[in-house]
Short mmCIF file of C-alpha atoms in Angstrom, two decimals:
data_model
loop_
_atom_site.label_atom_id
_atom_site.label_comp_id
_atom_site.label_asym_id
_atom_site.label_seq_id
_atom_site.Cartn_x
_atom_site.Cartn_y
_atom_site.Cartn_z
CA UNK P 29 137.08 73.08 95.19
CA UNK P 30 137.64 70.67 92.34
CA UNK P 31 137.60 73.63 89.90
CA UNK P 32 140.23 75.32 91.99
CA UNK P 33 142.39 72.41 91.66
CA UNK P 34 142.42 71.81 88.20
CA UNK P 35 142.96 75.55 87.63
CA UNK P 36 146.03 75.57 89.75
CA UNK P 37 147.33 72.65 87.89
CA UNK P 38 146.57 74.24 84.42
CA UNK P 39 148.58 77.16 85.76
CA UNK P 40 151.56 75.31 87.26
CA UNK P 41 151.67 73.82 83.87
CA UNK P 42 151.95 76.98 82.17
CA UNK P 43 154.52 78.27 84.28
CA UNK P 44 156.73 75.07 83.77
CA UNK P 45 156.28 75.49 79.86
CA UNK P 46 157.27 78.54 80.16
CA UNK P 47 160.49 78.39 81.89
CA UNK P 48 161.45 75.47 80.20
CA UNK P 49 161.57 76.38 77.30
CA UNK P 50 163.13 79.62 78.35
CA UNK P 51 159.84 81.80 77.04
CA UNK P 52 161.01 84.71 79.51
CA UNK P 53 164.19 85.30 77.32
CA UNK P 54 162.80 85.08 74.24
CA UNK P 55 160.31 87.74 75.00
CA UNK P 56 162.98 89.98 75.89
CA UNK P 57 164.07 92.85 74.14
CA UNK P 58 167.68 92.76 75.40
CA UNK P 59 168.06 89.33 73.38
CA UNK P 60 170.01 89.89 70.27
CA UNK P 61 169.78 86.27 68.96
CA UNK P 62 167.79 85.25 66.50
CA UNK P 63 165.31 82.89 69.00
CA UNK P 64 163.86 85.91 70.73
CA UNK P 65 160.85 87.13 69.48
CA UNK P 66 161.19 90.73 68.86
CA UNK P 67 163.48 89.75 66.46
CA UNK P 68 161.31 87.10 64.89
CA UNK P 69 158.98 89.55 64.06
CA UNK P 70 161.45 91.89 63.13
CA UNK P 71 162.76 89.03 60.29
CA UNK P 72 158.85 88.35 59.43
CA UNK P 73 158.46 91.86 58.89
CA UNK P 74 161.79 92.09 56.86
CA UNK P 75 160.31 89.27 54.92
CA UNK P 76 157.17 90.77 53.87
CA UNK P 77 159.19 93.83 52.48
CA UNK P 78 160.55 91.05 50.81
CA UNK P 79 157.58 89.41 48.96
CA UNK P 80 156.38 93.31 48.40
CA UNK P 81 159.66 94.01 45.71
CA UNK P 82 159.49 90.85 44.28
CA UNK P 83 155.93 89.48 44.49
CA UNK P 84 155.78 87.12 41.52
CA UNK P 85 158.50 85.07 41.21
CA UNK P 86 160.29 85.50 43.92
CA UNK P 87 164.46 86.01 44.99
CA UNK P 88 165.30 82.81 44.01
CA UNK P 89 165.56 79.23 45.86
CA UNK P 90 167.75 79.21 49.39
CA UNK P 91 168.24 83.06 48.91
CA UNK P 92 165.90 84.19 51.50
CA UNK P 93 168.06 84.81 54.42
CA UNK P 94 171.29 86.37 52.21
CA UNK P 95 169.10 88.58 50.76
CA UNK P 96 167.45 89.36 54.16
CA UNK P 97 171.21 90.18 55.91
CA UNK P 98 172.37 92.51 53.29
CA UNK P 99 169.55 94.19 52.03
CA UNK P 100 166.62 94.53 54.58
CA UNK P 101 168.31 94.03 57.83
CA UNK P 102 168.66 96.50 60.41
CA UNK P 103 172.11 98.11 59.93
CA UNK P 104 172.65 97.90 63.77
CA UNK P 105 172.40 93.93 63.89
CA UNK P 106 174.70 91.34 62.77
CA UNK P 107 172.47 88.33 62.91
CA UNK P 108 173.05 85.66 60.44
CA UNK P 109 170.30 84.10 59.55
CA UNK P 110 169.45 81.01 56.92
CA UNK P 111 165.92 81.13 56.09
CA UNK P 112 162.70 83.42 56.74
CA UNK P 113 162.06 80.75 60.08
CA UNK P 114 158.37 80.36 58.74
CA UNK P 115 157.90 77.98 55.95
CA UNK P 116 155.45 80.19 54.29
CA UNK P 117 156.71 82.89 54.42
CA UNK P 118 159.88 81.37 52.97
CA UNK P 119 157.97 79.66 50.38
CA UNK P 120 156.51 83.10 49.18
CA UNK P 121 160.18 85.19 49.42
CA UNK P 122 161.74 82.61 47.58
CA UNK P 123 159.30 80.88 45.22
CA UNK P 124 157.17 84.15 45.04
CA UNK P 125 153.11 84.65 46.01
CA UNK P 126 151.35 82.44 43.73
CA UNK P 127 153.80 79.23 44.76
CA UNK P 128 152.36 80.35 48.34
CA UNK P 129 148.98 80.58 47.06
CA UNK P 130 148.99 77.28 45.73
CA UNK P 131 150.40 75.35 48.50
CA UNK P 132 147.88 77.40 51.16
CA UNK P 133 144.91 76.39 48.90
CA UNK P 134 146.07 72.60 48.78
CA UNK P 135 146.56 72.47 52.52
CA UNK P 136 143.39 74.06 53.23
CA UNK P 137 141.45 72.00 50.91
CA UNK P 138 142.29 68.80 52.32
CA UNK P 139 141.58 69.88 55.86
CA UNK P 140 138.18 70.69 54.46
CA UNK P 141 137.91 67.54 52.81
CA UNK P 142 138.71 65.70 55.56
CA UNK P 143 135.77 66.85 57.55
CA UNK P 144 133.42 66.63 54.50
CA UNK P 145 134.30 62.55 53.65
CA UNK P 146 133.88 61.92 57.46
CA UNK P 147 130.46 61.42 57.09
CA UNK P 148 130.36 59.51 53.95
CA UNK P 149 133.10 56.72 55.31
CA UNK P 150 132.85 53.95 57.73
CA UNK P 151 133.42 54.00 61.09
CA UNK P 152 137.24 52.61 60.31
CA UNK P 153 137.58 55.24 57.07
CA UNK P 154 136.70 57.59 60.10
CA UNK P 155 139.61 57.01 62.06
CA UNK P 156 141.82 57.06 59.03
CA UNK P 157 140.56 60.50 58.24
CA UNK P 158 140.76 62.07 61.52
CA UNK P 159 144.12 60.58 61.32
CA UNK P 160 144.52 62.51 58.20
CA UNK P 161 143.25 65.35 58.97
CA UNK P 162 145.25 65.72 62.40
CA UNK P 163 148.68 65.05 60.62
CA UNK P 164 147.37 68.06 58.01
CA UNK P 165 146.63 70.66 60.70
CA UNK P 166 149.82 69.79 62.73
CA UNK P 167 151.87 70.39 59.37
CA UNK P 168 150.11 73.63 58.67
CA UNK P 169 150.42 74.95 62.25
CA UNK P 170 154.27 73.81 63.04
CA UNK P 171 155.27 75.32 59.21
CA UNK P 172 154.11 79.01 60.67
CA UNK P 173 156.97 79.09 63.25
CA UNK P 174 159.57 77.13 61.64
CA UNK P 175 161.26 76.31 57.88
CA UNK P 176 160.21 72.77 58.16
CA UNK P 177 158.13 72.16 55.21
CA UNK P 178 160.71 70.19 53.38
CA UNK P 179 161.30 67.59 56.21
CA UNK P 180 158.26 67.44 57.00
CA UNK P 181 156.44 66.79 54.03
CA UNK P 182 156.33 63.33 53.81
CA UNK P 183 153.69 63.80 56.44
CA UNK P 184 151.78 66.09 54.32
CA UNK P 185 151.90 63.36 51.47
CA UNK P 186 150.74 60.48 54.00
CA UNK P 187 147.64 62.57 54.84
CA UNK P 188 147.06 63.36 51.32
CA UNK P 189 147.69 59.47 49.97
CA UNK P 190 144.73 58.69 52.59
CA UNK P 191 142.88 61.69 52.01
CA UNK P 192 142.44 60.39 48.19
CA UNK P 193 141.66 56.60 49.05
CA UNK P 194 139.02 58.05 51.49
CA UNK P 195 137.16 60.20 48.92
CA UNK P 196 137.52 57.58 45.96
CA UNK P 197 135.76 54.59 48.78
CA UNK P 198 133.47 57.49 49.84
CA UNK P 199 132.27 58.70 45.70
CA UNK P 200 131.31 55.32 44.82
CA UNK P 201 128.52 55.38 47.86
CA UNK P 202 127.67 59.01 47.67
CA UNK P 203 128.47 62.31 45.88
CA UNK P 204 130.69 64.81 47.27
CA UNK P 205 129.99 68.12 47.25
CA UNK P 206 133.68 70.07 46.70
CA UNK P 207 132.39 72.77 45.38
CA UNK P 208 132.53 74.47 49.03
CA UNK P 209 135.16 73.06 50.65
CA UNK P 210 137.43 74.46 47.34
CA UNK P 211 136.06 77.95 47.32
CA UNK P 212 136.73 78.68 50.75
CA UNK P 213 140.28 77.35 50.80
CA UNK P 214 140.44 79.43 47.43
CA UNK P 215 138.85 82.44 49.49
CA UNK P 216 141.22 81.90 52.71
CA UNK P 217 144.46 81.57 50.58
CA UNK P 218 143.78 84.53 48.35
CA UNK P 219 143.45 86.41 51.30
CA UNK P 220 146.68 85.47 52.81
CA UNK P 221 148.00 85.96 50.10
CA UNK P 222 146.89 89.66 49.27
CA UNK P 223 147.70 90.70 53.29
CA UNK P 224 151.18 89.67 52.99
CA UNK P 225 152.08 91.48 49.94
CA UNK P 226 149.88 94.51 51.28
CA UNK P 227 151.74 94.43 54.59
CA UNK P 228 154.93 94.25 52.85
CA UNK P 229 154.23 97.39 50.77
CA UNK P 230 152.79 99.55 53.72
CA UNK P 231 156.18 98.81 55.59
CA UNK P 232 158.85 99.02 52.73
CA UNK P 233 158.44 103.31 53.55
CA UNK P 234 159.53 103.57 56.55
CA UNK P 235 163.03 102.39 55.76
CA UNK P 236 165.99 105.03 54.91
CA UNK P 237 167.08 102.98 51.83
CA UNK P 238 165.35 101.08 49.81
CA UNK P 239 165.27 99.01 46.93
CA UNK P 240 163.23 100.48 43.79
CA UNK P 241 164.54 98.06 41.30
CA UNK P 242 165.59 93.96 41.46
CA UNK P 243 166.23 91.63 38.83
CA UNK P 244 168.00 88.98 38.13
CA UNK P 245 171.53 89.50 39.86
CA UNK P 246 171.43 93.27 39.92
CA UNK P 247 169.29 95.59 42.67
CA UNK P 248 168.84 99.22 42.38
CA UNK P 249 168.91 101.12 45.58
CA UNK P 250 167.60 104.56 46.41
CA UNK P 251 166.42 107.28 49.21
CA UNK P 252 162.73 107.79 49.73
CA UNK P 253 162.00 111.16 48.02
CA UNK P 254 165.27 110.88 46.00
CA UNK P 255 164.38 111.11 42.22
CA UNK P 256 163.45 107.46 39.97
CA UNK P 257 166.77 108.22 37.61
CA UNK P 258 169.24 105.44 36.65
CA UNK P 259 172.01 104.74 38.94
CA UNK P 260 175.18 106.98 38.88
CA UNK P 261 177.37 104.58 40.39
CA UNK P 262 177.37 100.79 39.91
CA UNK P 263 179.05 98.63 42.64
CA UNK P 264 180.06 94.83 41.44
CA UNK P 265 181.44 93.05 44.67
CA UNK P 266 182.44 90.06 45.61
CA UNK P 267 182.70 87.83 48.58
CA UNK P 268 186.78 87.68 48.89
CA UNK P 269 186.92 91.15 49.10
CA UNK P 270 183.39 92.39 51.05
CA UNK P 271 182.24 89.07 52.62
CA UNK P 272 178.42 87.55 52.22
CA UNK P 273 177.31 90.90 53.86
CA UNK P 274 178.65 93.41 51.28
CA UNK P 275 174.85 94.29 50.62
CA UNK P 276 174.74 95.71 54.11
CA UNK P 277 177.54 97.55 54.15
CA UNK P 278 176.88 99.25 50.79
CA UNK P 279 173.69 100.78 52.53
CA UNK P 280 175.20 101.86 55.61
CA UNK P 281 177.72 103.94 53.42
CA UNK P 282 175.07 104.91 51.52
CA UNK P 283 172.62 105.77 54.10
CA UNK P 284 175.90 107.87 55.85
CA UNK P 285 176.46 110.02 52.78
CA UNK P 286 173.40 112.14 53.60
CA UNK P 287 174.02 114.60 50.47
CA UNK P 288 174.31 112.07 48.02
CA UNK P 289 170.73 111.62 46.46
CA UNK P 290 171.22 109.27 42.98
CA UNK P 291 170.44 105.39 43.02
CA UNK P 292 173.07 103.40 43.40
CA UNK P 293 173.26 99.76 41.62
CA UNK P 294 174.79 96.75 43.18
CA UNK P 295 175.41 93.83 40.29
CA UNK P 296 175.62 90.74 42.87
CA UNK P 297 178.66 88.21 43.27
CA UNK P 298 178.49 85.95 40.37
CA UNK P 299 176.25 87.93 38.19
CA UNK P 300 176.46 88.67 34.59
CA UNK P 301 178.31 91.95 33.91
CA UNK P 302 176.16 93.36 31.14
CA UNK P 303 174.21 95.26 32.66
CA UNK P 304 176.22 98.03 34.63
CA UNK P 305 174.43 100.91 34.17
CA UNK P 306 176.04 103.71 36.28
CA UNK P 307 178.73 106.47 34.99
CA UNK P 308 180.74 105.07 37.13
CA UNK P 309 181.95 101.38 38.16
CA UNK P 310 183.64 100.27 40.88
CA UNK P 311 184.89 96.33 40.54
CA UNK P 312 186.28 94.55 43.36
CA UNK P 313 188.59 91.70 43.93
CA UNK P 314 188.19 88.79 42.42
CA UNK P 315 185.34 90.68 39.71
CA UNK P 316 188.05 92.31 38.03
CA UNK P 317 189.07 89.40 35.81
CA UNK P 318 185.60 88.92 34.47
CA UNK P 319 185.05 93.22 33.50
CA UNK P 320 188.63 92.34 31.81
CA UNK P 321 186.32 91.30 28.62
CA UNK P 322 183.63 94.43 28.75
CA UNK P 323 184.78 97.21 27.51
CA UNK P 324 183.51 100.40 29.13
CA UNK P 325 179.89 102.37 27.90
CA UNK P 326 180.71 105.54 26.64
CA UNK P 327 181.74 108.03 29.02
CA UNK P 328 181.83 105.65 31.86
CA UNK P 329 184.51 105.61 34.00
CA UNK P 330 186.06 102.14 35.58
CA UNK P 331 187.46 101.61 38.92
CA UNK P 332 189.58 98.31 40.17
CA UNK P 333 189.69 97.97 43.43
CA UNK P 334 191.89 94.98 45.20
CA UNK P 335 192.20 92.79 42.46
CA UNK P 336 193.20 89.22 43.61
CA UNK P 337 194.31 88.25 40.49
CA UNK P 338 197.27 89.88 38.05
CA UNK P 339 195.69 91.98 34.35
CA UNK P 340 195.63 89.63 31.81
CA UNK P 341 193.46 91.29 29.26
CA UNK P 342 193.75 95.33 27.97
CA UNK P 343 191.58 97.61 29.97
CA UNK P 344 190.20 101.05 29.80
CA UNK P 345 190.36 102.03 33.54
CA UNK P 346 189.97 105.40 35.56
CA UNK P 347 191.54 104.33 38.97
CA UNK P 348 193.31 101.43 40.76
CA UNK P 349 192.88 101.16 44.31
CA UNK P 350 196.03 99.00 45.79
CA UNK P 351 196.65 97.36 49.46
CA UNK P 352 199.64 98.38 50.97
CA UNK P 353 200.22 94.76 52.12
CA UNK P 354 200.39 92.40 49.47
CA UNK P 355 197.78 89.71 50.85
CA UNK P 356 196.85 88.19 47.23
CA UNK P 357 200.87 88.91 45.76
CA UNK P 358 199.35 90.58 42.83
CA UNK P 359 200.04 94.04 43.78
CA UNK P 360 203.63 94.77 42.03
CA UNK P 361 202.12 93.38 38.42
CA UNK P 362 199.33 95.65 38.97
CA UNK P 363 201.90 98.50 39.87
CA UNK P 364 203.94 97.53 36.46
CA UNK P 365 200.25 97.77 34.60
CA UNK P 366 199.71 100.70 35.92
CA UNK P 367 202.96 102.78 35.07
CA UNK P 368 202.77 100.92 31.12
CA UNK P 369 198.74 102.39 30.89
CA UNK P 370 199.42 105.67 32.98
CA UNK P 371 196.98 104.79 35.40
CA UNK P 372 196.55 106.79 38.94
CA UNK P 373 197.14 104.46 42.21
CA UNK P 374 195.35 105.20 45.55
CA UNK P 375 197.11 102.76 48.08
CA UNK P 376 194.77 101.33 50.94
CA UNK P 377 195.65 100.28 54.55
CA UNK P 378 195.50 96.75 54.81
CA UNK P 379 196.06 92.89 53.00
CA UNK P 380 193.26 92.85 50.49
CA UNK P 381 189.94 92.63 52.73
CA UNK P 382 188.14 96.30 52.52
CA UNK P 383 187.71 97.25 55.84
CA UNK P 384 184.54 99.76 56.60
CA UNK P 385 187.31 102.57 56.56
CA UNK P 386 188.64 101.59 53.36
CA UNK P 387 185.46 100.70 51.37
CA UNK P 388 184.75 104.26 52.88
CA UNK P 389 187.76 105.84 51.29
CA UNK P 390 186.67 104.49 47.55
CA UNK P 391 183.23 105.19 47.42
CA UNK P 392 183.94 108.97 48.75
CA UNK P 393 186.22 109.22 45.91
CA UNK P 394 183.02 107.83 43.30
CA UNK P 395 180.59 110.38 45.43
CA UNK P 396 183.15 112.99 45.18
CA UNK P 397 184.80 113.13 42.30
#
């Protein structure tokens, strides 16, 4: 009867957590916020794909969620999100897999250690340990759900600060045997490790662009089955004229124009110029000042499109796409350029800010033409 009791009270527990915290929603696949979890494990998963292009050294610090909304989002959702939500995960998209590596072996190895100096300590360097070793597992465990690992170091140092009095009071009685505890943290983190970036690969497939090429500033993207040749068209955006998303909406176009089959590189806002390798280059906005000091490659055609600012150096261009309203009130010494240089004009609805119908309008003129 006793056991009944208890049981009931362990459920009515449950249930309380439960709503409380509002589990039901989050396990809903109607929610379209990022707290539910079908889309926490769709931005895990995301992540992954992540590591799995650039394993090594990672996308760069506080790039993680960008990169993840225009680039391996679903096209459908319009989720904004700041980090990976998983400090390790975060740590390995940003910092790349051996910065993961290292931080899984250190946590792991003082766990271990903890439990291995317990028995060489007195009962009072016990408590301290267990202390320790508690504060370690609760930063290890509350790091998997959330990016907390920066605010919640300092509790990761405490453990560690005792951690290395313990062992130092516990060496001069007896010796410690680390041998073990190190080779299966070792063991534990490689194998993290090598399932993440494994996971990553097996899922980048299934997506209907993807990237085959990212360095610094610049990322290559292509269709599965579409021949490895250098990009034919080179995109360099920027955020007045596209927004922080441009990267999505460059692969929804892309993914749209079913016939077109060549790679397609995007040099990213605030990147060097030097490296636009496509016949053809389309320059938005506020990037048009900076391509007014690189000459075009040979043969390679140069499109302006929006500029926010009036021509103030020579340049060899192809096209100029126009507003019709004059949002940036550049447009009429752009018009004079353009008569002095004998350079076509396409006018586009709108102040300035590409809408999806008029970004459409000047990439089916690159596809096209």
């Amino acid at each position: 009867m006793k056991s009944m009791k208890n049981t009931g009270l362990r459920i009515f527990v449950i249930l309380v957590a439960l709503i409380a915290t509002n589990a039901w929603g989050r396990f809903s696949l109607a929610v379209q916020g990022d707290k539910s979890v079908t889309n926490r494990l769709t931005l895990w998963a995301g992540g992954a794909k992540m590591v799995a292009d650039k394993p090594v050294l990672g996308w760069g610090n506080g790039s993680a969620g960008l990169n993840y909304d225009n680039w391996y989002q679903d096209l459908s959702s319009q989720t904004m999100h700041g980090s990976m939500v998983n400090s390790y995960l975060n740590i390995a998209v940003e910092w790349g897999l051996p910065a993961l590596g290292l931080i899984l072996f250190f946590l792991l190895a003082g766990i271990l250690l903890c439990h291995r100096l317990a028995g060489l300590v007195s009962p009072s360097g016990r408590g301290l340990l267990a202390g320790a070793g508690a504060m370690m597992v609760f930063f290890t465990m509350v790091n998997a759900c959330y990016s907390t690992i920066y605010n919640s170091l300092p509790l990761a140092l405490l453990a560690a600060g005792v951690l290395i009095i313990a062992g130092f009071y516990g060496g001069r009685k007896r010796h410690i045997a680390l041998p073990g505890p190190m080779l299966l943290s070792f063991s534990i983190s490689l194998f993290c490790v090598l399932s993440l970036y494994l996971f990553g690969l097996a899922s980048i497939g299934k997506d209907p662009v993807r990237i085959s090429h990212a360095a610094a500033g610049t990322i290559w993207l292509c269709k599965p089955g579409a021949p490895q040749k250098a990009p034919d068209l080179t995109i360099v955006p920027d955020y007045k004229i596209l927004g922080p998303c441009h990267g999505r909406r460059i692969r929804k176009l892309f993914c749209e124009n079913m016939d077109y089959l060549h790679a397609i590189q995007v040099v990213e806002p605030g990147a060097e110029l030097n490296n636009c390798d496509g016949g053809r280059v389309v320059v938005l906005g506020a990037r048009v000042g900076s391509w007014g000091t690189r000459p075009p490659k040979d043969n390679q055609g140069v499109i302006l499109v929006c500029p926010v600012a009036p021509p103030s150096a020579p340049m060899k261009i192809q096209l100029l796409f126009l507003p019709q309203a004059d949002r940036w009130h550049v447009a009429e010494a752009w018009r004079s350029w353009a008569r002095q240089n004998k350079c076509p004009v396409v006018f586009l609805e709108g102040d300035g800010i590409l809408d999806e119908a008029g970004f459409q309008k000047v990439i089916d003129y690159c596809i096209d033409s």
